[in-house]
XYZ file of C-alpha atoms in Angstrom:
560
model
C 0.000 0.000 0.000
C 1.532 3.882 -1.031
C 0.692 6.777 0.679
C 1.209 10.314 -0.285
C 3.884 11.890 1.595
C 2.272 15.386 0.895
C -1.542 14.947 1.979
C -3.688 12.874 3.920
C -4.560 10.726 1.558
C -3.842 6.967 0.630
C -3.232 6.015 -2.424
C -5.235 2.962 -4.184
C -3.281 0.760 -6.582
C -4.917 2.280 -9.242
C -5.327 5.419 -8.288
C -3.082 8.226 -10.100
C -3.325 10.989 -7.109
C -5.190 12.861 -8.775
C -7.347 13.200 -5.522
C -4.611 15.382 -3.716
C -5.708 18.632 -2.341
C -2.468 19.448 -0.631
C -4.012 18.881 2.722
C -1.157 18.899 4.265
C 0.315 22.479 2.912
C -0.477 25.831 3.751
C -3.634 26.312 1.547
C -4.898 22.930 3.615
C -8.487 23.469 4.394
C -10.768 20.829 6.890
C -13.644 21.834 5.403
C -12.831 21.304 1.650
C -10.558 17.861 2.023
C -12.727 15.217 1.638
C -11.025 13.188 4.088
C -10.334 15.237 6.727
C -14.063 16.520 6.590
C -14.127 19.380 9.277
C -11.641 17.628 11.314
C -8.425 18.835 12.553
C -7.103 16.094 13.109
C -4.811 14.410 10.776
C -6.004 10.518 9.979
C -3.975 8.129 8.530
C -5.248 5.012 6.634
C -3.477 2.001 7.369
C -5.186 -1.442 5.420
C -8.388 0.775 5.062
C -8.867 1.714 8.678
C -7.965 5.265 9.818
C -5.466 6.045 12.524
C -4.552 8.761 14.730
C -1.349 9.762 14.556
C -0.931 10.870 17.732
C -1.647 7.124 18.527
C 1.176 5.208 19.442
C 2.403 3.479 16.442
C 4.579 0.771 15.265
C 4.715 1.074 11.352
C 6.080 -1.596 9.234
C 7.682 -0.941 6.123
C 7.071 -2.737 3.196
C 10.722 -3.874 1.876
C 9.948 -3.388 -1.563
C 9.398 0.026 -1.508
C 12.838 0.508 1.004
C 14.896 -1.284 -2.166
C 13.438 0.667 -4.586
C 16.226 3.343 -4.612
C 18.707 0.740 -5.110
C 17.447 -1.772 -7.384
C 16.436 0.840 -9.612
C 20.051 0.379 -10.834
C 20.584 -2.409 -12.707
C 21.685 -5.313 -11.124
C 24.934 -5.607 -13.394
C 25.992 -1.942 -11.978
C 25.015 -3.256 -8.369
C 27.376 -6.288 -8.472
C 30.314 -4.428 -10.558
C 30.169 -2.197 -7.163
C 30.462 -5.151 -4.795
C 32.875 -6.530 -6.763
C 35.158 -3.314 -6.890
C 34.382 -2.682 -3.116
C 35.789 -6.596 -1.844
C 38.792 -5.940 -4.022
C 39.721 -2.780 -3.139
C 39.536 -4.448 0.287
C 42.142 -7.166 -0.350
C 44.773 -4.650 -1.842
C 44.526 -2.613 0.804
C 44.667 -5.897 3.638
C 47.112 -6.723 1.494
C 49.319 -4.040 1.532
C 49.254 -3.701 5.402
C 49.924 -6.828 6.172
C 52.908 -6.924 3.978
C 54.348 -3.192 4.900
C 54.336 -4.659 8.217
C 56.106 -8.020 7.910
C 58.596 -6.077 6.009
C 58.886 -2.635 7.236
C 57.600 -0.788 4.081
C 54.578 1.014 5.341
C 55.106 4.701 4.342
C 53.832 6.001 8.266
C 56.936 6.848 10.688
C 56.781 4.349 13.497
C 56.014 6.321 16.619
C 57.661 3.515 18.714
C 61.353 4.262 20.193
C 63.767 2.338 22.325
C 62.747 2.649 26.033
C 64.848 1.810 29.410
C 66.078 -1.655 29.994
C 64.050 -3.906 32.180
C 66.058 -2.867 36.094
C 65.770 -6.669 36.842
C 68.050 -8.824 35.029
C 67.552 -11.804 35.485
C 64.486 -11.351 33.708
C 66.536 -9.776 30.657
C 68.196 -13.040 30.604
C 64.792 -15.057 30.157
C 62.541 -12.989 28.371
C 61.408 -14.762 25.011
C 61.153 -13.336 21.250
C 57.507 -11.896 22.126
C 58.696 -10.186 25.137
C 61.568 -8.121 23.258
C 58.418 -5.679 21.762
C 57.962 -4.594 25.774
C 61.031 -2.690 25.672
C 59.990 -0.070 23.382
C 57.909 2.630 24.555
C 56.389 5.542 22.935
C 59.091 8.031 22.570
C 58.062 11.984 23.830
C 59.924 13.405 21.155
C 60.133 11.901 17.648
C 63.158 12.894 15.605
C 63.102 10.601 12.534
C 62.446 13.405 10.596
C 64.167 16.049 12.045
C 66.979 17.256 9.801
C 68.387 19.835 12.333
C 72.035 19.142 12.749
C 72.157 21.188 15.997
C 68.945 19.102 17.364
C 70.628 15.540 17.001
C 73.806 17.189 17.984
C 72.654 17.502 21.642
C 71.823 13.783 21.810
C 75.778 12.505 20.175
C 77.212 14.762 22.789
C 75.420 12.980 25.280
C 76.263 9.525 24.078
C 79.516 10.824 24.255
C 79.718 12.141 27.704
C 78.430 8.121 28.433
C 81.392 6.790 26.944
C 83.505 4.886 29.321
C 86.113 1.699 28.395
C 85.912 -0.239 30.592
C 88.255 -3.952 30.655
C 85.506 -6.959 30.820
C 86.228 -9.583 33.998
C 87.491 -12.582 31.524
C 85.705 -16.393 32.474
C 87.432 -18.938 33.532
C 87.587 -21.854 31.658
C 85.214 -24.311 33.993
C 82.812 -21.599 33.647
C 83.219 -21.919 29.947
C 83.150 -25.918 30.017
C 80.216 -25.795 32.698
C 77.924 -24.163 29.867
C 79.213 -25.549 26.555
C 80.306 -29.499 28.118
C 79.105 -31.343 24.863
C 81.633 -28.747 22.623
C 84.154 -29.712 25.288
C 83.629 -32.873 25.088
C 84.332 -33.238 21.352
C 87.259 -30.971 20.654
C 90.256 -31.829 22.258
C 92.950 -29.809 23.851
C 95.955 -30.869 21.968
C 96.353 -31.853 18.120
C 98.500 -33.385 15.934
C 101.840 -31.974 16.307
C 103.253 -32.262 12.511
C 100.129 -30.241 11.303
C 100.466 -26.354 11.324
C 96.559 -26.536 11.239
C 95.102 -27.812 14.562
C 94.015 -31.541 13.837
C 92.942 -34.352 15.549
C 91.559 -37.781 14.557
C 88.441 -38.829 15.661
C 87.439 -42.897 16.046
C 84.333 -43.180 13.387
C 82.251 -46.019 14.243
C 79.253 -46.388 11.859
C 79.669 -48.532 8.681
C 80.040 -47.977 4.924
C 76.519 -47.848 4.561
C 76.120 -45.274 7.335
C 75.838 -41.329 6.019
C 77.996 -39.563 7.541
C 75.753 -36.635 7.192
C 72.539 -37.559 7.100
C 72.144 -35.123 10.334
C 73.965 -32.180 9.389
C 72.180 -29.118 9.736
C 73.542 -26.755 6.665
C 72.946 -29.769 4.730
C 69.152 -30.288 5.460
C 68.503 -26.750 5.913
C 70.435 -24.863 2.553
C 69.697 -26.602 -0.906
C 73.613 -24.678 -2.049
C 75.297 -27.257 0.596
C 73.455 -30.241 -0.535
C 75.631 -30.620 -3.389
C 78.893 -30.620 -1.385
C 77.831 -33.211 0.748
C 77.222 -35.603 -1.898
C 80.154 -35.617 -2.918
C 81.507 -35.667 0.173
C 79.591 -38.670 1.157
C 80.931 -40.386 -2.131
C 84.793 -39.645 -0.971
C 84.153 -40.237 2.761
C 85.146 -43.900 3.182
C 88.099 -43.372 1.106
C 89.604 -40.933 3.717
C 89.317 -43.178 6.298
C 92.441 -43.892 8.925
C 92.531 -47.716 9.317
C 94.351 -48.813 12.470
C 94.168 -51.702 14.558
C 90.647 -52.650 13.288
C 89.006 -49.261 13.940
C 88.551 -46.442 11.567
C 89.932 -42.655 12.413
C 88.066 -39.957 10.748
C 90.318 -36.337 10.424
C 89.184 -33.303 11.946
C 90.358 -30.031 11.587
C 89.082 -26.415 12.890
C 90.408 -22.847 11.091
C 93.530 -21.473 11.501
C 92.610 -18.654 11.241
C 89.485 -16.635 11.410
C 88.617 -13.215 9.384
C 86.030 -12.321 11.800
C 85.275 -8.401 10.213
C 83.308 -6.437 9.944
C 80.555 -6.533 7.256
C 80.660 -4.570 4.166
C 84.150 -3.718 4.906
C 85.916 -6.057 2.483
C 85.864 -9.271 3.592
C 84.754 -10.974 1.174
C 87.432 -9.987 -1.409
C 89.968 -10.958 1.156
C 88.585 -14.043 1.198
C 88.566 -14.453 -3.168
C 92.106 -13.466 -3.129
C 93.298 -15.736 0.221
C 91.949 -18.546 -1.102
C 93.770 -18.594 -4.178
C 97.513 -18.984 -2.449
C 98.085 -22.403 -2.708
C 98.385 -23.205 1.282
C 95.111 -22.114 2.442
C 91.748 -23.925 2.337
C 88.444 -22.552 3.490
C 85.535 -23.680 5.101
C 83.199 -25.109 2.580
C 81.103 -22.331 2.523
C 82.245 -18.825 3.119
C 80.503 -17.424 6.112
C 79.017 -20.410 8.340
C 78.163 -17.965 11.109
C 78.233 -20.878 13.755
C 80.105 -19.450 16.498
C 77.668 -16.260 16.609
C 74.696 -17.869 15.466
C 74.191 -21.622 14.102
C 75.105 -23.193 17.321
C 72.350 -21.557 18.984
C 69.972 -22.198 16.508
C 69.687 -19.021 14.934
C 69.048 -18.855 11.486
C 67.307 -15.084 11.610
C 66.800 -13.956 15.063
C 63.103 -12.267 13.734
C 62.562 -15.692 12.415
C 63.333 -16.924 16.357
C 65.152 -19.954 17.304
C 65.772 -23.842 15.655
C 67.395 -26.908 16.501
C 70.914 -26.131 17.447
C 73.686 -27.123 15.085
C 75.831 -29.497 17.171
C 80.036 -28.501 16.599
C 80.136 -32.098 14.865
C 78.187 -30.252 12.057
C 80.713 -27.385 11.953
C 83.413 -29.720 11.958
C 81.811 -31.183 8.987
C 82.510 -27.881 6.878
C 86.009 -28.718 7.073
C 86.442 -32.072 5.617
C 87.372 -31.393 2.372
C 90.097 -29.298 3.356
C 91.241 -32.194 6.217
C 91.230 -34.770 3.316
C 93.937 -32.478 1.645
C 96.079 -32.875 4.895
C 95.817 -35.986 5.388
C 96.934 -36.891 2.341
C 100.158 -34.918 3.350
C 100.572 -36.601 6.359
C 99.879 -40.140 5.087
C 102.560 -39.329 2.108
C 105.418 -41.724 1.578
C 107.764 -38.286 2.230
C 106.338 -37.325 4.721
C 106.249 -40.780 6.725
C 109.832 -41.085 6.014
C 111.004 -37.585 6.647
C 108.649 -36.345 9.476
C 106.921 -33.821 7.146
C 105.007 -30.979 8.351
C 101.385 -30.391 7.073
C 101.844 -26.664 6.120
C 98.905 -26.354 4.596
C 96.159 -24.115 6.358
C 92.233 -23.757 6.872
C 90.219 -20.303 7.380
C 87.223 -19.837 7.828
C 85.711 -15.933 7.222
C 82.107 -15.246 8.947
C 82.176 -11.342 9.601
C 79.503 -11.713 12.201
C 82.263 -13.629 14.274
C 84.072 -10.311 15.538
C 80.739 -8.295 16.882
C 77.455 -10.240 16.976
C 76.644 -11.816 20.468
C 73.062 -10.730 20.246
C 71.786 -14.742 21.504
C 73.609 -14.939 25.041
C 70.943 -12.972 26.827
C 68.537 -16.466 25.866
C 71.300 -19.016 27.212
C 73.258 -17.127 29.551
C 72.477 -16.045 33.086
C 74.490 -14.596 35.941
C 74.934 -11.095 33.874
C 76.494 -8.431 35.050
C 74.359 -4.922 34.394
C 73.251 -6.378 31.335
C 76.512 -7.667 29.862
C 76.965 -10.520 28.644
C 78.893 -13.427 30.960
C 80.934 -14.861 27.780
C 81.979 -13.720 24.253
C 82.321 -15.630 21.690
C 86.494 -14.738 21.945
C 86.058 -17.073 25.014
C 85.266 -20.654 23.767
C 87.485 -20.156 20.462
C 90.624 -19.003 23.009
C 89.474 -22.144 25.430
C 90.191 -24.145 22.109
C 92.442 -22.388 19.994
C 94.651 -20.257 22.156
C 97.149 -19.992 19.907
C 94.675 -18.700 16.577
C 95.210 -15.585 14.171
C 92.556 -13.127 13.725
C 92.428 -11.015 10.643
C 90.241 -7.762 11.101
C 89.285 -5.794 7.786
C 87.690 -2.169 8.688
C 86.676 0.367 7.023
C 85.639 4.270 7.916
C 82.562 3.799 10.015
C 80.544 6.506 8.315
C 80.767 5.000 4.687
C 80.155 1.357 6.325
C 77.158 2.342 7.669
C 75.926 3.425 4.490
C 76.695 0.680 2.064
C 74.990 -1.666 5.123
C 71.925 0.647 4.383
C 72.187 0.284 0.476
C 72.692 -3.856 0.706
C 70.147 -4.537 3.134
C 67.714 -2.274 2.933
C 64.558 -3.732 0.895
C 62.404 -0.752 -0.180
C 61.947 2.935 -0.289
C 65.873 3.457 -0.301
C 67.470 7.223 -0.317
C 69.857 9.354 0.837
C 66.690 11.136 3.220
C 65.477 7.475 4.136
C 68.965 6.990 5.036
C 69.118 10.558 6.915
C 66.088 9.457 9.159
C 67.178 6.187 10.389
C 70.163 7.442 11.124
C 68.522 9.964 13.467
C 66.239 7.451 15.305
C 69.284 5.051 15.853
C 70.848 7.949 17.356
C 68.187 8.791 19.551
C 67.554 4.411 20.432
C 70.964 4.560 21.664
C 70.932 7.160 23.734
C 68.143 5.874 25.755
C 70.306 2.871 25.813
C 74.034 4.674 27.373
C 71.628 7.045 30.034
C 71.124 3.948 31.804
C 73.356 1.357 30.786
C 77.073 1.028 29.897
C 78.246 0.794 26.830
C 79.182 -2.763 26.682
C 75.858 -3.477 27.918
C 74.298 -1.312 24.752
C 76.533 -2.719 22.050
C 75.648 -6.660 22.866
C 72.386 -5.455 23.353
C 69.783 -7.842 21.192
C 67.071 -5.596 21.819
C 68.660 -2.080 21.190
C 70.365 -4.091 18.527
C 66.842 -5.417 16.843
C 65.523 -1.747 17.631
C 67.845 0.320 15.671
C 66.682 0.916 12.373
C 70.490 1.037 10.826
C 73.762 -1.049 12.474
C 75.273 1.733 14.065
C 76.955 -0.668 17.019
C 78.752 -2.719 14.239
C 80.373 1.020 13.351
C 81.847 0.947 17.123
C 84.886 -0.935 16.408
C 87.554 -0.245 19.329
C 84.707 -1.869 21.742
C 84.274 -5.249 20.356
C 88.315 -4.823 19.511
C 89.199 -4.328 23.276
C 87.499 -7.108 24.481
C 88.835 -9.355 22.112
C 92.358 -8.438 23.390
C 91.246 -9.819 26.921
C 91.499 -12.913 25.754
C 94.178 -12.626 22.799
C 97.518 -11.291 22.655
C 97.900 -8.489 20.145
C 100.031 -10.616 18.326
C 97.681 -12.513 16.813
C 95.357 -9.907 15.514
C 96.214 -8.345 12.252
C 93.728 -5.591 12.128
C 93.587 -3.633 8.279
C 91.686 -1.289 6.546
C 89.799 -1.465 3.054
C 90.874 2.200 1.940
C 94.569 0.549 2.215
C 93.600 -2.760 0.670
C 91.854 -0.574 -2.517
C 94.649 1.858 -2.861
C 97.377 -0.800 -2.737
C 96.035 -4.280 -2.774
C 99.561 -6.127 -2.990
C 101.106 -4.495 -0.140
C 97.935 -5.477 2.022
C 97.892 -8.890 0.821
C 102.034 -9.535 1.612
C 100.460 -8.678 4.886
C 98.308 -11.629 5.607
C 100.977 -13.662 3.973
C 103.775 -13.023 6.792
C 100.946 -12.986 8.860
C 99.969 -16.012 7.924
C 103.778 -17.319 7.550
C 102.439 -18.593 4.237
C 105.651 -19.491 1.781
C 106.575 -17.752 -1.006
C 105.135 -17.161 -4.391
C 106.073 -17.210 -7.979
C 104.969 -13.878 -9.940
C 102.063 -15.146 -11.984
C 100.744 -17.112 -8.752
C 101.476 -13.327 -6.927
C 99.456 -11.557 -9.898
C 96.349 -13.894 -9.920
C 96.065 -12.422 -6.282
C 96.485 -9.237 -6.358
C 94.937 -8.229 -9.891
C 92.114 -10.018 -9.995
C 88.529 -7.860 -10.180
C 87.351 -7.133 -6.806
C 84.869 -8.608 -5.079
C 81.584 -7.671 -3.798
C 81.550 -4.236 -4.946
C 78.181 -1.736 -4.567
C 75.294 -2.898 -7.083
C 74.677 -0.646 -10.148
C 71.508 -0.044 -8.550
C 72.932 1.068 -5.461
C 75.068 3.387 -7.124
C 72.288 5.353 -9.088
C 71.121 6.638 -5.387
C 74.484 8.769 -4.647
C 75.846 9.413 -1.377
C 74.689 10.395 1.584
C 73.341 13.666 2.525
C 76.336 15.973 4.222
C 74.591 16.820 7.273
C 73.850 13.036 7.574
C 77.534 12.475 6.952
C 78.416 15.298 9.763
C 76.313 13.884 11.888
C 77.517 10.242 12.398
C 81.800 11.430 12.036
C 80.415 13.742 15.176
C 79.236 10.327 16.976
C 82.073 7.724 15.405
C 84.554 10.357 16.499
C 85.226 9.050 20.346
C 85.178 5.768 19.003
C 87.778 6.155 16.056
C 90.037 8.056 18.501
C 90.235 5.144 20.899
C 91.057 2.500 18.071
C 93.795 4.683 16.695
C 95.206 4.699 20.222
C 95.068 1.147 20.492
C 96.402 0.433 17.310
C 98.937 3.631 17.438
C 97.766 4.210 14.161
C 95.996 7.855 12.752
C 94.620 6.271 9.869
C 92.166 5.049 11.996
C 90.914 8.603 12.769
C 89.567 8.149 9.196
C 90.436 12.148 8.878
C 90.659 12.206 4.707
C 88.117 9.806 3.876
């Protein structure tokens, strides 16, 4: 049933309205309106019988006439609109969820570093979902505050923080108490014709036992699989046979380059690993020490099964094969040979990264950490050689930006997570020392750029608790560009590798470097100068320190 929304009248199915007096305007008269009839009251008809509307009502509405706005488009439009409307949805869900995961939302994060928990012993057992409690809302957000005198206030505060201190070394039952199944594997003495430290090992599974049908780069990284079949092919053949029992070789590095990232390791390693003495690891950068033997494979990713040392050990067989074909030689049975050949092994995380002791270490002291990972490789290898390559802080920084950064990259992008880094840290040194800051997982996680892996004299200092200086050679890439032989005759004595004949000398040291900046990367430029002013104001203290250390200027990084 339709009613006229201008008089008192209903309207029959049939009828065209052309009964309307406009009884409800201002010319309305009772007396005319042949419905309201003298009344002044207002009627309405509902299903033929008239109402008051001053009657308490509950009016129904018939549906069709509600729809009638809508479905008087046609019902193609109607579902083109739904359509457009769901998927509009799942771009937009789609886009959030993925900014997120990967930190490519185009909204500054309001979140900054707050104060470390005061108790910690509950640093030392928090889990992966507690780290988010440690950042607060920040009062004052600086990402995008280009003011150089603004973020100069907070570097001369880090600075005024800065204190050396000498870390309390652990003794070596501490270091056995925590780690027994590494001691119980590794020996304390090796073979004493091999210049690389070597021991054998009794194997006692059979020839139709795998060898590594349990090691952990193997299962988890398709690149190693391939190694380890062939190793598995050679594996019997290596074998030590004595007295009924087999002897399998094992070997750990001679030498470790353990830094820093993007600071030209990895041509070091291209060029090292051509001199015919040296071996590597089979793959370049196992990361055990620091990470794999605590099951970390990304610490966002959290934890896995931990790689046992057996599996590290593993990455070394091809190059023990090699020796032990020296030391099973006819000369060098007869002549008491030495082995002089050598392994390395080159995972830049080695020198800096102890982000996982706060989950497996307790009894911290302020928030430092109880052991380094310089502690269990001196427990084993007291006598090792560490090879350090560095490079000026303030240009590392940014080609870490450039090769891990994902999205959105630029010299301004760069700018502002350079300033909220600055300001993360801070929070960090008002409360906390600066040891306690730099092997700080959750300042560490936090920090939007690797500033801490910049700080080089702090992780270099401890490592000299438990090394002489002797057995660090520490360089730097600006030398190693400028005049690659003379740094390379470096590592050699170093190294006390023998001599070489010219064209073995040239396929060193004139062969294309490695790693360089992608062509991509390049296209961006450099950094902004006040960003550059800015972080050689805070590397300063820092670079001052190592240079003393070293008793070396170009350290200050001055004309770089």
């Amino acid at each position: 049933m339709r009613y006229c929304i201008n008089c008192c009248i209903h309207l029959l199915p049939n009828d065209l309205h052309r009964q309307c007096f406009r009884c409800c305007g201002p010319n309305h008269n009772t007396q005319k309106c042949p419905v309201c009839k003298g009344e002044t009251k207002i009627p309405l008809y509902t299903d033929s019988k008239q109402m008051k509307l001053l009657a308490v009502l509950e009016v129904r509405t018939d549906h069709r006439e509600s729809w009638n706005g809508i479905f008087c488009l046609r019902k193609g439009k109607l579902w083109s609109l739904i359509f457009g409307l769901i998927i509009m949805t799942l771009v937009m869900a789609s886009y959030i969820l993925t900014g997120a995961k990967h930190g490519l939302l185009l909204i500054p994060s309001p979140f900054h570093y707050g104060a470390f928990t005061s108790n910690p012993s509950l640093m030392d057992n928090e889990s992966l979902s507690d780290m988010k409690d440690h950042y607060q809302p920040s009062k004052m957000n600086i990402s995008y505050v280009k003011d150089y005198p603004s973020i100069k206030l907070i570097i001369d505060t880090i600075t005024s923080k800065i204190e050396f201190m000498t870390r309390q070394r652990p003794g070596l039952e501490e270091l056995r108490k925590h780690e027994p199944h590494m001691f119980s594997v590794i020996p304390n003495k090796f073979l004493p014709n091999s210049k690389n430290p070597c021991w054998y090992e009794e194997y006692r599974g059979n020839t139709t036992t795998d060898p590594y049908a349990t090691n952990s780069y193997a299962l988890y990284s398709r690149r190693f699989r391939i190694i380890f079949d062939y190793l598995r092919k050679v594996f019997w053949n290596h074998l030590y046979h004595y007295k009924g029992k087999h002897y399998r070789l094992r070997c750990l590095p001679h030498f470790y380059i353990i830094g820093q990232p993007k600071c030209g390791t990895t041509d070091l390693y291209d060029r090292l690993r051509l001199h015919p003495e040296v071996r590597f690891s089979a793959i370049k950068e196992p990361h055990w020490w620091t990470r794999k033997r605590f099951g970390i494979i990304r610490l966002r990713d959290g934890f896995h099964d931990r790689y046992p040392v057996e599996d590290y050990l593993d990455l070394f067989d091809l190059a023990a094969h090699q020796i032990q074909g020296v030391l099973q030689s006819e000369a060098a049975k007869e002549h008491s040979k030495m082995n002089n050949l050598i392994i390395g092994e080159a995972s830049a995380s080695t020198m800096w990264d102890n982000n996982a002791w706060i989950f497996f270490y307790e009894n911290s002291t302020e928030g430092e950490p109880p052991f380094l990972i310089q502690d269990f490789i001196h427990a084993f290898q007291p006598n090792a050689k560490l090879i350090v390559m560095l490079r000026d802080p303030v240009e590392r920084l940014y080609s870490d930006y450039l090769y891990f950064a994902s999205a959105n990259k630029s010299a301004e992008d760069f700018h502002e997570k350079v300033a909220e880094s600055l300001q993360l840290f801070e929070n960090c040194v008002l409360d906390y020392s600066l040891r306690a800051c730099v092997y700080n997982n959750s300042l560490n996680n936090a920090m939007p750029v690797r500033l801490q892996v910049g700080l080089y004299v702090v992780y270099l200092l401890d490592w000299l608790t438990v090394f002489d200086k002797d057995q660090l050679l520490v360089l730097r890439l600006e030398d190693h560009a400028s005049n690659m032989r003379y740094t390379m005759h470096m590592v050699f004595q170093f190294l006390d590798l023998g001599p070489l004949s010219e064209k073995q000398e040239a396929l060193i040291t004139k062969s294309p470097a490695s790693n360089t900046r992608r062509p991509e990367d390049r296209s961006l430029g450099p950094m902004l100068p006040t960003t550059k002013a800015i972080l050689r104001d805070f590397y300063r203290p820092f670079n001052t320190k190592l240079a003393q250390v070293l008793f070396d200027d170009a350290f200050l990084w001055k004309r770089t």
